[in-house]
Amino acid sequence: MSDTPRPELESLLSRRARTMTASAIREILKITQQPDVISFAGGLPAPELFPLGAVKQAAETALNKYGPAALQYSTTEGHPPLREWIAGRHGIPAQNVQIVTGSQQGLDLLGKILIDEGDTVLVEAPTYLGALQSFQPYLPSYAEMPTDEGGIDVDALDTLLGDLARQGRKPKLLYAIPNFQNPTGRTLSLERRRRLVELTAQHGVLVIEDDPYGELRFEGEALPSLYELGLQLAGDVNRNHVVYCSSFSKTLVPGLRDAWIEAAAPIIGKLIQAKQGADLHTPTLNQMMMTELLPLLPAQIETVRVAYQARCTHMLGQMGEHFPAGVDYTRPQGGMFLWVTLPEGLDTAALLPRAVERKVAYVPGQPFFARGGGLNTLRMSYSNATPEQITAGMRALGETFREALA
Ligand code: PMP
């Protein structure tokens, strides 16, 4: 050992790094990952539905088609045919599409280019924990939008914007997941979407619409995205105040980390610069493989929808049978999650060890709230569970809740 004094490494960490905390969910997943525990805690797509053979074939096709270029550095904006295809969905130019390494990177980069310390960011209560993790290092001040069965309560948002204006606070951005929200599974109605887009335009608030689950609708009619409504309102792709994030993670596979952002030119321009500093570009081969996989996408989405609908229906049926009166839950029209609310006074984090003793696990709801609360709530995912696991799991959870209420 040398005598040279060593710096106190923790004291060298930036203020930004000090705001980071281990994801509460990752910590919980560790407890719940004992081999004999049936876990509804993670948000994993069903791996048995991954089109392994087609992915293998896509790698070979891309390598044959592009040769060494498939393994070379490539442009920050992304693989042109992939950008073209994505742009075509909303009828916008490919220049308005930025490929990102998972929409998680998209959220981080958007935080980086948009949030200054102390900026007010509007988030749903509850919201996607990963977005809070992405935004937190940029030191926002969160304002929570009240939600109900229909997602964001736009009347309450109107009031909130008025209250904030009176306090001299002008929110900079609003983050929302209108389709089959993570964590609640709720969907925003068309009427609310329209009003939200108009209201935010009036107040000069940028909207980040996060839509990884929109294609996974198994009930009801598809609704226009906030992005499309924003486009109609602005009449110009480069004046749309809605930014759209989506991903192939839930429709195809998450491991290739292929995702994208659609936005007006000034936002895309900054994203390119921010992404250069982050990773230069999303892996070239992965983007080429995804492009080869696009023809398979409609059939794959149908397979996933059918499977998730069956799992969700079964879970709801079993919850109806086993959960005691007073336990409320959402009935998603798509996606991977549902949200359970226990009677006031019960604490789902405190109950988790008792559920794990009965060999079943969920995620307590509190970490999904930017400003705390939601002690009596929890999230479950049905996407990665067999019917047998769902039956046994809901029975065990029902017993856990009954015991807590006794
Ligand atoms: N947004 C939401 C709402 C999510 O649920 C997830 C994944 N759990 C992501 C973004 C990140 O997805 P990915 O990085 O795989 O595209």
CSV table of C-alpha atoms and ligand atoms in Angstrom, one decimal:
chain,number,residue,atom,x,y,z
A,1,MET,CA,0.0,0.0,0.0
A,2,SER,CA,1.4,3.4,-0.9
A,3,ASP,CA,1.4,6.3,1.5
A,4,THR,CA,0.0,8.7,-1.1
A,5,PRO,CA,-3.2,10.2,0.3
A,6,ARG,CA,-6.2,8.9,-1.5
A,7,PRO,CA,-9.1,11.2,-2.4
A,8,GLU,CA,-12.4,10.5,-0.7
A,9,LEU,CA,-14.1,9.1,-3.8
A,10,GLU,CA,-17.6,9.8,-2.7
A,11,SER,CA,-16.8,13.4,-2.0
A,12,LEU,CA,-15.8,13.7,-5.7
A,13,LEU,CA,-19.2,12.8,-7.0
A,14,SER,CA,-21.1,15.5,-8.8
A,15,ARG,CA,-24.3,17.1,-7.3
A,16,ARG,CA,-26.1,15.5,-10.2
A,17,ALA,CA,-24.8,12.0,-9.3
A,18,ARG,CA,-25.8,12.5,-5.7
A,19,THR,CA,-29.4,12.9,-6.8
A,20,MET,CA,-29.3,9.4,-8.3
A,21,THR,CA,-30.7,6.6,-6.2
A,22,ALA,CA,-30.9,2.9,-7.0
A,23,SER,CA,-34.2,2.2,-8.6
A,24,ALA,CA,-36.6,1.2,-5.8
A,25,ILE,CA,-37.9,-1.4,-8.2
A,26,ARG,CA,-34.6,-3.0,-8.9
A,27,GLU,CA,-34.1,-3.4,-5.1
A,28,ILE,CA,-37.5,-5.0,-4.8
A,29,LEU,CA,-36.9,-7.3,-7.8
A,30,LYS,CA,-34.0,-8.7,-5.9
A,31,ILE,CA,-36.3,-9.9,-3.0
A,32,THR,CA,-38.8,-11.2,-5.4
A,33,GLN,CA,-36.5,-13.1,-7.6
A,34,GLN,CA,-36.2,-16.2,-5.4
A,35,PRO,CA,-36.7,-19.1,-7.7
A,36,ASP,CA,-40.0,-20.4,-6.2
A,37,VAL,CA,-41.7,-17.0,-6.0
A,38,ILE,CA,-44.2,-16.1,-8.7
A,39,SER,CA,-43.4,-12.5,-9.5
A,40,PHE,CA,-45.7,-10.1,-11.2
A,41,ALA,CA,-43.3,-7.3,-10.2
A,42,GLY,CA,-41.1,-6.9,-13.3
A,43,GLY,CA,-42.3,-5.4,-16.6
A,44,LEU,CA,-40.9,-8.0,-18.9
A,45,PRO,CA,-42.4,-8.8,-22.3
A,46,ALA,CA,-43.1,-12.6,-22.8
A,47,PRO,CA,-39.8,-14.1,-24.0
A,48,GLU,CA,-41.4,-17.2,-25.4
A,49,LEU,CA,-43.1,-14.9,-28.0
A,50,PHE,CA,-39.8,-13.5,-29.2
A,51,PRO,CA,-39.3,-14.4,-32.9
A,52,LEU,CA,-35.9,-16.0,-32.4
A,53,GLY,CA,-35.6,-17.6,-35.8
A,54,ALA,CA,-36.6,-14.4,-37.6
A,55,VAL,CA,-34.1,-12.4,-35.5
A,56,LYS,CA,-31.3,-14.8,-36.4
A,57,GLN,CA,-32.3,-14.6,-40.1
A,58,ALA,CA,-32.4,-10.8,-39.9
A,59,ALA,CA,-28.8,-10.7,-38.6
A,60,GLU,CA,-27.6,-12.8,-41.4
A,61,THR,CA,-29.6,-10.9,-44.1
A,62,ALA,CA,-28.3,-7.5,-42.7
A,63,LEU,CA,-24.7,-8.8,-42.7
A,64,ASN,CA,-25.0,-10.2,-46.2
A,65,LYS,CA,-26.7,-7.0,-47.5
A,66,TYR,CA,-24.4,-4.4,-46.0
A,67,GLY,CA,-21.1,-6.4,-45.3
A,68,PRO,CA,-18.6,-4.5,-43.1
A,69,ALA,CA,-20.8,-1.4,-43.1
A,70,ALA,CA,-23.2,-3.3,-40.8
A,71,LEU,CA,-20.3,-3.3,-38.2
A,72,GLN,CA,-19.0,0.2,-38.9
A,73,TYR,CA,-19.8,3.5,-37.1
A,74,SER,CA,-22.9,5.1,-38.6
A,75,THR,CA,-24.8,8.4,-38.5
A,76,THR,CA,-26.1,9.7,-35.2
A,77,GLU,CA,-29.6,10.3,-36.7
A,78,GLY,CA,-30.1,6.6,-37.4
A,79,HIS,CA,-30.3,4.0,-40.3
A,80,PRO,CA,-32.1,5.8,-43.1
A,81,PRO,CA,-34.6,3.0,-44.1
A,82,LEU,CA,-35.6,2.6,-40.5
A,83,ARG,CA,-36.2,6.4,-40.1
A,84,GLU,CA,-38.2,6.4,-43.3
A,85,TRP,CA,-40.5,3.6,-42.1
A,86,ILE,CA,-41.1,5.3,-38.7
A,87,ALA,CA,-41.7,8.7,-40.3
A,88,GLY,CA,-44.3,7.1,-42.7
A,89,ARG,CA,-46.5,6.1,-39.8
A,90,HIS,CA,-47.3,9.7,-39.0
A,91,GLY,CA,-46.7,11.0,-42.6
A,92,ILE,CA,-43.8,13.2,-41.5
A,93,PRO,CA,-40.3,13.7,-43.1
A,94,ALA,CA,-37.6,11.3,-42.0
A,95,GLN,CA,-35.5,14.3,-40.7
A,96,ASN,CA,-38.0,14.6,-37.9
A,97,VAL,CA,-37.1,11.1,-36.6
A,98,GLN,CA,-34.2,10.4,-34.3
A,99,ILE,CA,-33.3,6.8,-33.6
A,100,VAL,CA,-32.4,6.2,-29.9
A,101,THR,CA,-30.9,3.3,-27.9
A,102,GLY,CA,-34.2,2.4,-26.1
A,103,SER,CA,-36.8,5.0,-25.4
A,104,GLN,CA,-35.1,5.2,-22.0
A,105,GLN,CA,-32.2,6.9,-23.7
A,106,GLY,CA,-34.7,9.1,-25.4
A,107,LEU,CA,-36.1,10.2,-22.1
A,108,ASP,CA,-32.6,10.9,-20.7
A,109,LEU,CA,-31.6,13.0,-23.8
A,110,LEU,CA,-34.9,14.9,-23.7
A,111,GLY,CA,-34.2,15.7,-20.0
A,112,LYS,CA,-30.7,16.8,-20.9
A,113,ILE,CA,-31.7,19.2,-23.6
A,114,LEU,CA,-34.9,20.5,-21.9
A,115,ILE,CA,-34.6,20.6,-18.2
A,116,ASP,CA,-32.7,23.3,-16.3
A,117,GLU,CA,-32.3,23.1,-12.5
A,118,GLY,CA,-35.6,24.0,-10.9
A,119,ASP,CA,-37.7,23.8,-14.0
A,120,THR,CA,-41.2,22.7,-13.4
A,121,VAL,CA,-42.0,19.3,-15.0
A,122,LEU,CA,-45.6,18.0,-15.0
A,123,VAL,CA,-45.9,14.3,-14.4
A,124,GLU,CA,-48.9,12.0,-13.9
A,125,ALA,CA,-49.5,10.7,-10.3
A,126,PRO,CA,-48.4,7.9,-10.6
A,127,THR,CA,-46.0,7.9,-13.6
A,128,TYR,CA,-43.2,5.7,-15.1
A,129,LEU,CA,-40.5,5.4,-12.6
A,130,GLY,CA,-37.8,5.2,-15.3
A,131,ALA,CA,-38.8,8.6,-16.6
A,132,LEU,CA,-38.4,10.1,-13.1
A,133,GLN,CA,-34.9,8.4,-13.0
A,134,SER,CA,-34.0,9.9,-16.3
A,135,PHE,CA,-35.2,13.4,-15.4
A,136,GLN,CA,-34.0,13.6,-11.8
A,137,PRO,CA,-30.2,14.3,-12.5
A,138,TYR,CA,-31.3,17.5,-14.4
A,139,LEU,CA,-32.9,18.7,-11.1
A,140,PRO,CA,-36.5,19.4,-12.1
A,141,SER,CA,-39.2,20.5,-9.7
A,142,TYR,CA,-42.1,18.1,-10.2
A,143,ALA,CA,-45.7,19.1,-10.2
A,144,GLU,CA,-48.0,16.1,-10.1
A,145,MET,CA,-51.1,16.0,-12.3
A,146,PRO,CA,-54.1,14.3,-10.6
A,147,THR,CA,-55.3,11.2,-12.4
A,148,ASP,CA,-58.5,9.1,-12.2
A,149,GLU,CA,-59.9,6.1,-14.0
A,150,GLY,CA,-59.6,7.9,-17.3
A,151,GLY,CA,-55.9,8.9,-16.8
A,152,ILE,CA,-54.9,12.6,-16.5
A,153,ASP,CA,-57.8,14.7,-15.1
A,154,VAL,CA,-57.6,17.6,-17.6
A,155,ASP,CA,-59.9,19.8,-15.6
A,156,ALA,CA,-57.6,19.5,-12.6
A,157,LEU,CA,-54.6,20.1,-14.9
A,158,ASP,CA,-56.3,23.4,-16.0
A,159,THR,CA,-56.7,24.4,-12.4
A,160,LEU,CA,-53.1,23.4,-11.6
A,161,LEU,CA,-51.7,25.4,-14.5
A,162,GLY,CA,-53.6,28.4,-13.2
A,163,ASP,CA,-52.3,27.9,-9.6
A,164,LEU,CA,-48.8,27.5,-10.9
A,165,ALA,CA,-49.1,30.7,-13.0
A,166,ARG,CA,-50.2,32.6,-9.8
A,167,GLN,CA,-47.1,31.3,-8.0
A,168,GLY,CA,-45.0,32.6,-10.9
A,169,ARG,CA,-44.2,29.1,-12.0
A,170,LYS,CA,-44.4,28.3,-15.7
A,171,PRO,CA,-44.1,24.6,-16.3
A,172,LYS,CA,-41.6,23.8,-19.1
A,173,LEU,CA,-42.8,20.3,-20.0
A,174,LEU,CA,-45.4,17.7,-19.4
A,175,TYR,CA,-44.6,14.0,-19.5
A,176,ALA,CA,-47.5,11.6,-20.3
A,177,ILE,CA,-48.2,8.0,-21.2
A,178,PRO,CA,-51.7,8.2,-22.8
A,179,ASN,CA,-52.0,4.5,-23.8
A,180,PHE,CA,-52.1,1.7,-21.2
A,181,GLN,CA,-50.0,3.7,-18.9
A,182,ASN,CA,-47.1,2.2,-16.9
A,183,PRO,CA,-47.9,1.7,-14.0
A,184,THR,CA,-51.7,1.9,-14.0
A,185,GLY,CA,-52.8,0.4,-17.4
A,186,ARG,CA,-55.1,3.4,-17.9
A,187,THR,CA,-55.9,5.1,-21.2
A,188,LEU,CA,-56.6,8.8,-21.8
A,189,SER,CA,-59.9,9.4,-23.7
A,190,LEU,CA,-60.0,11.2,-27.0
A,191,GLU,CA,-61.8,14.2,-25.5
A,192,ARG,CA,-59.1,14.6,-22.8
A,193,ARG,CA,-56.3,14.2,-25.4
A,194,ARG,CA,-57.8,17.0,-27.4
A,195,ARG,CA,-58.1,19.3,-24.4
A,196,LEU,CA,-54.6,18.4,-23.1
A,197,VAL,CA,-53.0,19.3,-26.4
A,198,GLU,CA,-54.9,22.6,-26.6
A,199,LEU,CA,-54.3,23.5,-23.0
A,200,THR,CA,-50.5,22.8,-23.2
A,201,ALA,CA,-50.3,24.8,-26.5
A,202,GLN,CA,-52.0,27.8,-24.9
A,203,HIS,CA,-49.7,27.6,-21.9
A,204,GLY,CA,-46.5,27.1,-24.0
A,205,VAL,CA,-45.8,23.8,-22.3
A,206,LEU,CA,-43.9,21.1,-24.3
A,207,VAL,CA,-45.4,17.7,-24.2
A,208,ILE,CA,-43.4,14.4,-24.1
A,209,GLU,CA,-45.7,11.6,-25.2
A,210,ASP,CA,-44.3,8.2,-24.2
A,211,ASP,CA,-46.0,5.5,-26.2
A,212,PRO,CA,-44.3,2.1,-26.0
A,213,TYR,CA,-47.6,0.2,-25.5
A,214,GLY,CA,-50.0,1.9,-28.0
A,215,GLU,CA,-49.8,-1.0,-30.5
A,216,LEU,CA,-50.7,-3.5,-27.8
A,217,ARG,CA,-54.4,-2.6,-27.7
A,218,PHE,CA,-56.5,-5.7,-27.2
A,219,GLU,CA,-59.9,-4.0,-26.5
A,220,GLY,CA,-61.6,-0.9,-27.7
A,221,GLU,CA,-60.7,1.5,-30.6
A,222,ALA,CA,-57.3,3.0,-31.3
A,223,LEU,CA,-57.2,6.7,-30.4
A,224,PRO,CA,-55.1,9.4,-32.1
A,225,SER,CA,-51.8,10.1,-30.3
A,226,LEU,CA,-51.2,13.5,-28.7
A,227,TYR,CA,-48.5,13.9,-31.3
A,228,GLU,CA,-51.1,13.6,-34.2
A,229,LEU,CA,-53.4,16.0,-32.4
A,230,GLY,CA,-50.5,18.4,-31.9
A,231,LEU,CA,-49.7,18.1,-35.6
A,232,GLN,CA,-53.3,18.9,-36.6
A,233,LEU,CA,-53.3,21.9,-34.2
A,234,ALA,CA,-49.9,23.3,-35.4
A,235,GLY,CA,-50.4,22.4,-39.1
A,236,ASP,CA,-46.6,22.1,-39.4
A,237,VAL,CA,-44.3,19.3,-38.2
A,238,ASN,CA,-41.7,21.8,-37.1
A,239,ARG,CA,-44.2,23.7,-34.9
A,240,ASN,CA,-45.7,20.7,-33.1
A,241,HIS,CA,-45.3,21.2,-29.4
A,242,VAL,CA,-45.7,17.4,-28.8
A,243,VAL,CA,-42.7,15.2,-28.9
A,244,TYR,CA,-43.4,11.5,-29.5
A,245,CYS,CA,-41.3,8.6,-28.1
A,246,SER,CA,-41.8,5.0,-29.0
A,247,SER,CA,-39.9,1.7,-29.1
A,248,PHE,CA,-39.8,-1.8,-30.6
A,249,SER,CA,-39.1,-3.2,-27.1
A,250,LYS,CA,-42.7,-4.2,-26.4
A,251,THR,CA,-43.8,-5.1,-29.9
A,252,LEU,CA,-40.8,-7.1,-31.0
A,253,VAL,CA,-37.8,-7.4,-28.6
A,254,PRO,CA,-36.3,-5.1,-26.0
A,255,GLY,CA,-32.8,-6.5,-26.2
A,256,LEU,CA,-31.9,-4.8,-29.6
A,257,ARG,CA,-32.6,-1.4,-27.9
A,258,ASP,CA,-34.2,0.1,-31.0
A,259,ALA,CA,-36.5,3.0,-30.3
A,260,TRP,CA,-37.2,6.5,-31.6
A,261,ILE,CA,-38.3,10.1,-31.1
A,262,GLU,CA,-40.4,12.2,-33.5
A,263,ALA,CA,-40.1,15.9,-32.9
A,264,ALA,CA,-39.9,19.4,-34.5
A,265,ALA,CA,-36.6,20.3,-36.1
A,266,PRO,CA,-35.2,22.5,-33.2
A,267,ILE,CA,-35.7,19.6,-30.8
A,268,ILE,CA,-34.2,17.0,-33.2
A,269,GLY,CA,-31.2,19.2,-33.9
A,270,LYS,CA,-30.3,19.3,-30.2
A,271,LEU,CA,-31.1,15.6,-29.7
A,272,ILE,CA,-28.5,14.8,-32.3
A,273,GLN,CA,-25.9,16.8,-30.5
A,274,ALA,CA,-26.8,15.3,-27.1
A,275,LYS,CA,-26.8,11.8,-28.6
A,276,GLN,CA,-23.3,12.3,-30.1
A,277,GLY,CA,-22.1,12.9,-26.6
A,278,ALA,CA,-23.9,9.9,-25.2
A,279,ASP,CA,-23.2,7.1,-27.6
A,280,LEU,CA,-22.5,8.5,-31.1
A,281,HIS,CA,-25.2,6.3,-32.5
A,282,THR,CA,-27.5,3.4,-31.8
A,283,PRO,CA,-25.7,0.1,-32.8
A,284,THR,CA,-25.6,-0.1,-36.6
A,285,LEU,CA,-26.3,-3.8,-36.9
A,286,ASN,CA,-29.3,-3.6,-34.5
A,287,GLN,CA,-31.0,-0.9,-36.6
A,288,MET,CA,-30.4,-2.9,-39.8
A,289,MET,CA,-31.8,-6.0,-38.2
A,290,MET,CA,-34.8,-4.1,-37.0
A,291,THR,CA,-35.4,-2.8,-40.6
A,292,GLU,CA,-35.3,-6.4,-41.9
A,293,LEU,CA,-37.8,-7.4,-39.2
A,294,LEU,CA,-40.4,-4.7,-40.1
A,295,PRO,CA,-42.4,-6.9,-42.4
A,296,LEU,CA,-42.9,-9.3,-39.5
A,297,LEU,CA,-44.2,-6.6,-37.2
A,298,PRO,CA,-48.0,-6.8,-37.8
A,299,ALA,CA,-48.1,-10.5,-37.2
A,300,GLN,CA,-45.9,-10.3,-34.2
A,301,ILE,CA,-48.0,-7.5,-32.7
A,302,GLU,CA,-51.1,-9.7,-33.2
A,303,THR,CA,-49.4,-12.6,-31.5
A,304,VAL,CA,-48.5,-10.4,-28.5
A,305,ARG,CA,-51.9,-8.8,-28.3
A,306,VAL,CA,-53.8,-12.1,-28.3
A,307,ALA,CA,-51.4,-13.5,-25.6
A,308,TYR,CA,-51.6,-10.4,-23.3
A,309,GLN,CA,-55.4,-10.2,-23.7
A,310,ALA,CA,-55.7,-13.8,-22.5
A,311,ARG,CA,-53.4,-13.2,-19.6
A,312,CYS,CA,-55.0,-10.0,-18.5
A,313,THR,CA,-58.5,-11.5,-18.8
A,314,HIS,CA,-57.4,-14.4,-16.7
A,315,MET,CA,-55.8,-12.2,-14.1
A,316,LEU,CA,-58.9,-10.0,-13.8
A,317,GLY,CA,-61.1,-13.1,-13.4
A,318,GLN,CA,-58.9,-14.6,-10.7
A,319,MET,CA,-58.7,-11.2,-8.9
A,320,GLY,CA,-62.5,-11.1,-9.0
A,321,GLU,CA,-62.6,-14.5,-7.4
A,322,HIS,CA,-60.0,-14.2,-4.8
A,323,PHE,CA,-59.6,-10.5,-3.8
A,324,PRO,CA,-61.6,-9.3,-0.8
A,325,ALA,CA,-64.2,-6.6,-1.1
A,326,GLY,CA,-62.7,-3.1,-0.9
A,327,VAL,CA,-59.7,-3.9,-3.1
A,328,ASP,CA,-60.0,-2.0,-6.4
A,329,TYR,CA,-58.2,-2.5,-9.7
A,330,THR,CA,-57.9,-1.1,-13.2
A,331,ARG,CA,-59.2,-3.0,-16.3
A,332,PRO,CA,-56.6,-2.2,-19.0
A,333,GLN,CA,-57.5,-2.2,-22.7
A,334,GLY,CA,-54.0,-3.1,-23.7
A,335,GLY,CA,-50.4,-3.1,-22.6
A,336,MET,CA,-48.8,-5.1,-19.8
A,337,PHE,CA,-49.8,-3.7,-16.4
A,338,LEU,CA,-52.7,-3.3,-14.0
A,339,TRP,CA,-52.9,-1.3,-10.8
A,340,VAL,CA,-54.4,-2.3,-7.5
A,341,THR,CA,-55.6,0.0,-4.8
A,342,LEU,CA,-56.1,-1.5,-1.3
A,343,PRO,CA,-58.3,0.2,1.3
A,344,GLU,CA,-56.7,3.3,2.9
A,345,GLY,CA,-54.4,2.6,5.8
A,346,LEU,CA,-52.9,-0.6,4.2
A,347,ASP,CA,-49.2,-0.3,3.2
A,348,THR,CA,-48.3,-2.5,0.2
A,349,ALA,CA,-44.5,-2.2,0.9
A,350,ALA,CA,-45.1,-3.5,4.4
A,351,LEU,CA,-47.3,-6.3,3.0
A,352,LEU,CA,-44.8,-7.4,0.4
A,353,PRO,CA,-42.7,-9.7,2.7
A,354,ARG,CA,-46.0,-11.5,3.7
A,355,ALA,CA,-46.9,-11.9,0.0
A,356,VAL,CA,-43.4,-13.3,-0.7
A,357,GLU,CA,-43.8,-15.8,2.2
A,358,ARG,CA,-46.8,-17.0,0.2
A,359,LYS,CA,-44.6,-17.1,-2.8
A,360,VAL,CA,-46.0,-14.2,-4.8
A,361,ALA,CA,-44.7,-10.7,-5.5
A,362,TYR,CA,-45.7,-7.4,-6.9
A,363,VAL,CA,-44.3,-3.8,-6.9
A,364,PRO,CA,-45.5,-1.4,-4.2
A,365,GLY,CA,-46.9,1.7,-5.8
A,366,GLN,CA,-45.2,4.5,-3.9
A,367,PRO,CA,-42.0,4.8,-6.0
A,368,PHE,CA,-44.2,5.7,-9.0
A,369,PHE,CA,-45.2,8.9,-7.4
A,370,ALA,CA,-42.8,11.8,-8.0
A,371,ARG,CA,-43.8,13.4,-4.7
A,372,GLY,CA,-44.6,10.3,-2.5
A,373,GLY,CA,-47.9,8.9,-1.5
A,374,GLY,CA,-49.8,5.9,-2.9
A,375,LEU,CA,-48.9,3.7,0.0
A,376,ASN,CA,-51.9,1.5,-0.5
A,377,THR,CA,-51.3,0.9,-4.2
A,378,LEU,CA,-49.4,-1.7,-6.2
A,379,ARG,CA,-48.5,-2.6,-9.8
A,380,MET,CA,-48.7,-6.0,-11.4
A,381,SER,CA,-47.7,-7.1,-14.8
A,382,TYR,CA,-49.5,-10.0,-16.6
A,383,SER,CA,-47.3,-10.1,-19.7
A,384,ASN,CA,-44.8,-12.6,-18.4
A,385,ALA,CA,-46.9,-15.2,-16.5
A,386,THR,CA,-48.6,-18.5,-17.3
A,387,PRO,CA,-52.2,-19.2,-16.5
A,388,GLU,CA,-51.2,-21.5,-13.7
A,389,GLN,CA,-48.9,-18.8,-12.2
A,390,ILE,CA,-51.7,-16.3,-12.4
A,391,THR,CA,-54.2,-18.6,-10.8
A,392,ALA,CA,-51.9,-19.5,-7.9
A,393,GLY,CA,-50.6,-16.0,-7.6
A,394,MET,CA,-54.0,-14.3,-7.3
A,395,ARG,CA,-55.1,-16.9,-4.7
A,396,ALA,CA,-52.0,-16.2,-2.6
A,397,LEU,CA,-52.4,-12.4,-2.9
A,398,GLY,CA,-56.1,-12.7,-2.0
A,399,GLU,CA,-55.1,-14.5,1.1
A,400,THR,CA,-52.4,-11.9,1.9
A,401,PHE,CA,-55.0,-9.1,1.6
A,402,ARG,CA,-57.6,-10.9,3.6
A,403,GLU,CA,-55.2,-11.4,6.4
A,404,ALA,CA,-54.2,-7.8,6.4
A,405,LEU,CA,-57.8,-6.6,6.5
A,406,ALA,CA,-58.8,-9.1,9.2
B,1,PMP,N1,-41.3,4.3,-21.2
B,1,PMP,C1,-42.2,3.5,-20.6
B,1,PMP,C2,-43.5,4.0,-20.2
B,1,PMP,C3,-41.8,2.2,-20.3
B,1,PMP,O1,-42.7,1.4,-19.6
B,1,PMP,C4,-40.5,1.7,-20.7
B,1,PMP,C5,-40.1,0.3,-20.4
B,1,PMP,N2,-40.5,-0.3,-19.3
B,1,PMP,C6,-39.7,2.6,-21.4
B,1,PMP,C7,-40.1,3.9,-21.6
B,1,PMP,C8,-38.3,2.2,-21.8
B,1,PMP,O2,-38.4,1.3,-22.9
B,1,PMP,P1,-37.2,1.0,-23.9
B,1,PMP,O3,-36.0,1.7,-23.4
B,1,PMP,O4,-37.0,-0.5,-23.8
B,1,PMP,O5,-37.6,1.5,-25.2
